[in-house]
Each structure stands twice: as structure tokens, then as C-alpha cells.
């Protein structure tokens, strides 16, 4: 688990007293002391790492002493992401990370994830039901139905030329201003198993 972490939801750090303590409360933190050349005290050393990560996810230093209930939904998601990044993971698993966010807040977190993948050479496993978001954030996509993979490939290939009937139904269900009929036909085009499907967006590091 040293090179992988999960992007957990806000509930995972409700029990900690303040944001700084939540991010620092990681057993593996001792590994940092071996790998870095900091000469500061242990406390200052940890704080310097926490502040670096918070800056990376665009969080104000003022948030470091706040409690979870004092954060906005966006700040909460950024804190959760900071907690994952603190261990320098090679891959981040983001399972429906935008479910509690409004549209404008989603855009901010989406762009943050894309920038982290690009700048930090990360891989991102993005699990979502929103096909438009998957198309924007991922390089490759896996379509699942009833727990089984039915189609996979590059975003361009799958979205432009889907081969499985279920994938075609999902793609056709995306609302479009150019083709309002898609919206009216939404229910009739989707198989009854719609609640069982999962779309996995894969964003690979270079």
C-alpha cells in the first residue's frame, strides 16, 4: 500500500481534531524522514510537507487549523485529495468523487485532478456514472454491465464507435443540444440494468 492510496470521502476524517492533524496522521510518515534531507525538527518537517501538499491542491494555508465541519464541500474534497497525495502514490482511485458537489465545484475539482495527473506523473482510476465527466477526464474507458467488462478502449474510440449495444445506449443517452431527441428518448434507450452499470475512466501517466 506504500504506492497507492484511496481518495476517501469527507467522513473518513471526521474523527480527527483539525485538518493538519488529519493529513499528518499516517503511520508511513516515518518513511519521509528517511528519504528527505530536511534538517528541521520533526514537527516542522511534517508541517512543511503538509503545507506543500495543501498548496498543490490549491488550498489556503488558513484551512490547516480548521475542523471538517468548517470546510466547504470543495475544500473537503481537496483535503481528502491532499491526504492521498501526502504519500506520493503512483495511482489514485477516485470513486464518484463529485457526488456531493454542485456543477461549478465539480469543474474545479476535475481540473485539479487533470493537472495533478499531468504535473505529478500520476495515474488516475476514475469511477463514475457521469459519462460526460469520464470523457473529459480520462484517456481510456472501461464499460461494465452487471459486474462484467463489456467494452474498453480509448475515449475517442469508444465514444465515437461503440460496438456493444449497451455502450451505444449509454452514449446515446448523453443529453445534447444538437440533438434534443436524445433527451426525450433517454428512458427508452437505456436497458433495465442501468442501475448496475459502472464506468471506469482511466487516466494514465505519461
Coordinates of C-alpha atoms in Angstrom, one line a residue:
X1 CA 0.0 0.0 0.0
X2 CA 3.0 2.3 0.0
X3 CA 2.5 3.4 -3.5
X4 CA -1.3 3.5 -3.7
X5 CA -4.0 5.3 -1.7
X6 CA -7.7 6.0 -2.0
X7 CA -9.4 9.3 -2.4
X8 CA -11.8 8.9 0.5
X9 CA -14.8 11.0 1.3
X10 CA -15.1 13.6 4.0
X11 CA -16.5 11.1 6.5
X12 CA -13.1 9.4 6.8
X13 CA -11.6 12.4 8.6
X14 CA -14.5 13.5 10.8
X15 CA -12.9 11.9 13.8
X16 CA -9.7 14.0 13.7
X17 CA -9.4 17.3 15.6
X18 CA -8.1 19.5 12.8
X19 CA -7.1 19.3 9.2
X20 CA -3.3 19.5 9.9
X21 CA -3.6 16.6 12.3
X22 CA -5.7 14.6 9.8
X23 CA -3.2 14.8 7.0
X24 CA -0.2 14.1 9.3
X25 CA -1.9 11.1 10.9
X26 CA -0.3 8.5 8.7
X27 CA 1.9 5.7 10.1
X28 CA 4.0 5.6 6.9
X29 CA 5.1 9.2 7.5
X30 CA 8.3 7.9 9.1
X31 CA 9.4 6.9 5.6
X32 CA 9.6 10.6 4.7
X33 CA 12.2 11.2 7.3
X34 CA 14.5 8.6 5.7
X35 CA 14.0 9.8 2.1
X36 CA 14.2 13.6 2.6
X37 CA 17.1 15.9 3.6
X38 CA 15.2 18.2 5.9
X39 CA 17.1 19.4 8.9
X40 CA 14.1 20.9 10.7
X41 CA 12.5 19.4 13.8
X42 CA 10.1 16.5 13.3
X43 CA 7.1 18.8 13.9
X44 CA 8.3 21.4 11.5
X45 CA 9.3 18.8 9.0
X46 CA 5.8 17.3 8.9
X47 CA 4.2 20.8 8.7
X48 CA 6.3 21.7 5.8
X49 CA 5.2 18.7 3.9
X50 CA 1.5 19.3 4.8
X51 CA 1.7 22.9 3.6
X52 CA 3.4 21.9 0.3
X53 CA 0.6 19.4 -0.4
X54 CA -2.1 21.8 0.5
X55 CA -0.6 24.3 -1.9
X56 CA -0.6 21.7 -4.6
X57 CA -4.3 21.2 -4.3
X58 CA -5.0 24.9 -4.2
X59 CA -6.0 25.1 -0.5
X60 CA -5.4 28.2 1.5
X61 CA -2.9 27.8 4.4
X62 CA -5.7 29.2 6.6
X63 CA -7.5 25.9 6.3
X64 CA -4.8 24.0 8.1
X65 CA -6.2 24.7 11.6
X66 CA -9.9 24.4 10.6
X67 CA -12.2 21.5 11.5
X68 CA -14.0 19.4 8.9
X69 CA -17.4 21.0 9.7
X70 CA -15.9 24.4 8.9
X71 CA -15.0 23.4 5.3
X72 CA -17.0 23.8 2.1
X73 CA -17.7 20.7 0.0
X74 CA -14.9 21.7 -2.4
X75 CA -12.4 22.2 0.4
X76 CA -13.4 18.9 1.9
X77 CA -12.6 17.1 -1.3
X78 CA -9.3 18.9 -1.7
X79 CA -8.3 17.9 1.8
X80 CA -9.2 14.3 1.0
X81 CA -7.0 14.5 -2.1
X82 CA -4.2 16.1 -0.1
X83 CA -4.3 13.2 2.3
X84 CA -3.9 10.8 -0.6
X85 CA -1.1 12.8 -2.2
X86 CA 0.9 13.1 1.0
X87 CA 2.3 9.5 0.5
X88 CA 3.4 10.1 -3.1
X89 CA 1.2 7.4 -4.6
X90 CA 1.6 6.2 -8.2
X91 CA -2.1 5.8 -8.6
X92 CA -5.2 7.5 -7.1
X93 CA -8.6 5.7 -7.1
X94 CA -11.4 8.3 -7.2
X95 CA -14.8 6.6 -6.7
X96 CA -17.7 9.0 -7.5
X97 CA -15.6 12.0 -6.1
X98 CA -18.2 14.6 -7.3
X99 CA -21.4 13.2 -5.8
X100 CA -21.6 15.9 -3.1
X101 CA -20.6 18.8 -5.4
X102 CA -22.5 21.2 -7.5
X103 CA -21.7 21.8 -11.1
X104 CA -19.3 24.7 -10.7
X105 CA -17.5 22.9 -7.8
X106 CA -17.2 19.8 -9.9
X107 CA -15.4 21.7 -12.6
X108 CA -12.8 23.0 -10.1
X109 CA -12.0 19.5 -8.8
X110 CA -12.0 17.9 -12.2
X111 CA -9.4 20.4 -13.4
X112 CA -7.4 19.9 -10.3
X113 CA -7.3 16.1 -10.9
X114 CA -6.3 16.6 -14.5
X115 CA -3.4 18.9 -13.6
X116 CA -2.2 16.5 -10.9
X117 CA -2.1 13.6 -13.4
X118 CA -0.1 15.8 -15.8
X119 CA 2.3 17.5 -13.4
X120 CA 2.9 14.8 -10.8
X121 CA 3.1 11.9 -13.3
X122 CA 0.1 10.1 -11.6
X123 CA -2.3 7.5 -12.8
X124 CA -5.9 8.0 -12.0
X125 CA -8.6 5.3 -11.8
X126 CA -11.8 7.3 -12.1
X127 CA -15.1 5.5 -11.3
X128 CA -18.3 7.4 -12.2
X129 CA -21.7 7.3 -13.8
X130 CA -21.4 10.7 -15.5
X131 CA -20.2 9.8 -19.0
X132 CA -19.5 13.4 -19.9
X133 CA -17.1 13.8 -17.0
X134 CA -15.5 10.5 -17.9
X135 CA -15.0 11.7 -21.4
X136 CA -13.3 14.9 -20.2
X137 CA -11.0 13.5 -17.6
X138 CA -9.9 10.1 -18.9
X139 CA -7.7 8.7 -21.7
X140 CA -9.2 5.2 -21.7
X141 CA -12.6 3.9 -20.5
X142 CA -14.0 0.6 -19.4
X143 CA -17.7 0.0 -19.6
X144 CA -19.2 -2.6 -17.2
X145 CA -22.6 -4.2 -17.1
X146 CA -23.8 -6.5 -14.3
X147 CA -20.2 -6.5 -12.9
X148 CA -18.6 -7.6 -16.2
X149 CA -16.5 -5.7 -18.6
X150 CA -18.3 -5.4 -21.9
X151 CA -16.1 -2.9 -23.7
X152 CA -12.9 -1.0 -23.3
X153 CA -10.6 1.3 -25.3
X154 CA -9.5 4.8 -25.8
X155 CA -12.0 7.6 -25.1
X156 CA -12.1 8.6 -28.8
X157 CA -12.6 5.0 -30.0
X158 CA -15.4 4.0 -27.5
X159 CA -17.3 7.2 -27.7
X160 CA -17.1 7.6 -31.4
X161 CA -17.6 4.0 -32.4
X162 CA -19.1 1.9 -29.6
X163 CA -19.5 -1.7 -30.5
X164 CA -21.6 -3.2 -27.7
X165 CA -25.4 -2.4 -27.7
X166 CA -25.3 -1.4 -24.0
X167 CA -22.4 1.0 -24.6
X168 CA -24.3 2.5 -27.6
X169 CA -27.3 3.1 -25.3
X170 CA -25.2 4.8 -22.7
X171 CA -23.5 7.1 -25.2
X172 CA -26.8 7.9 -26.9
X173 CA -28.3 8.9 -23.5
X174 CA -25.9 11.8 -23.0
X175 CA -28.0 15.0 -23.4
X176 CA -27.1 17.1 -26.4
X177 CA -28.3 20.5 -27.5
X178 CA -27.5 19.5 -31.1
X179 CA -29.9 16.5 -30.9
X180 CA -32.7 17.1 -28.3
X181 CA -34.3 13.8 -29.3
X182 CA -31.6 12.1 -27.2
X183 CA -33.1 13.7 -24.1
X184 CA -36.7 12.7 -25.0
X185 CA -35.6 9.1 -25.7
X186 CA -33.4 8.8 -22.6
X187 CA -35.6 6.2 -20.8
X188 CA -36.5 4.1 -23.8
X189 CA -32.9 3.8 -24.9
X190 CA -31.4 2.6 -21.6
X191 CA -31.6 -1.1 -20.6
X192 CA -33.3 -2.0 -17.4
X193 CA -29.9 -2.9 -15.8
X194 CA -28.8 0.8 -15.9
X195 CA -28.5 0.9 -12.1
X196 CA -26.0 -1.9 -12.2
X197 CA -23.5 -0.4 -14.6
X198 CA -20.3 1.3 -13.8
X199 CA -17.9 3.3 -16.0
X200 CA -14.3 3.3 -15.2
X201 CA -12.2 6.1 -16.6
X202 CA -8.5 5.5 -16.7
X203 CA -6.1 8.4 -16.9
X204 CA -2.6 7.2 -17.4
X205 CA 0.6 8.9 -16.5
X206 CA 2.9 9.6 -19.4

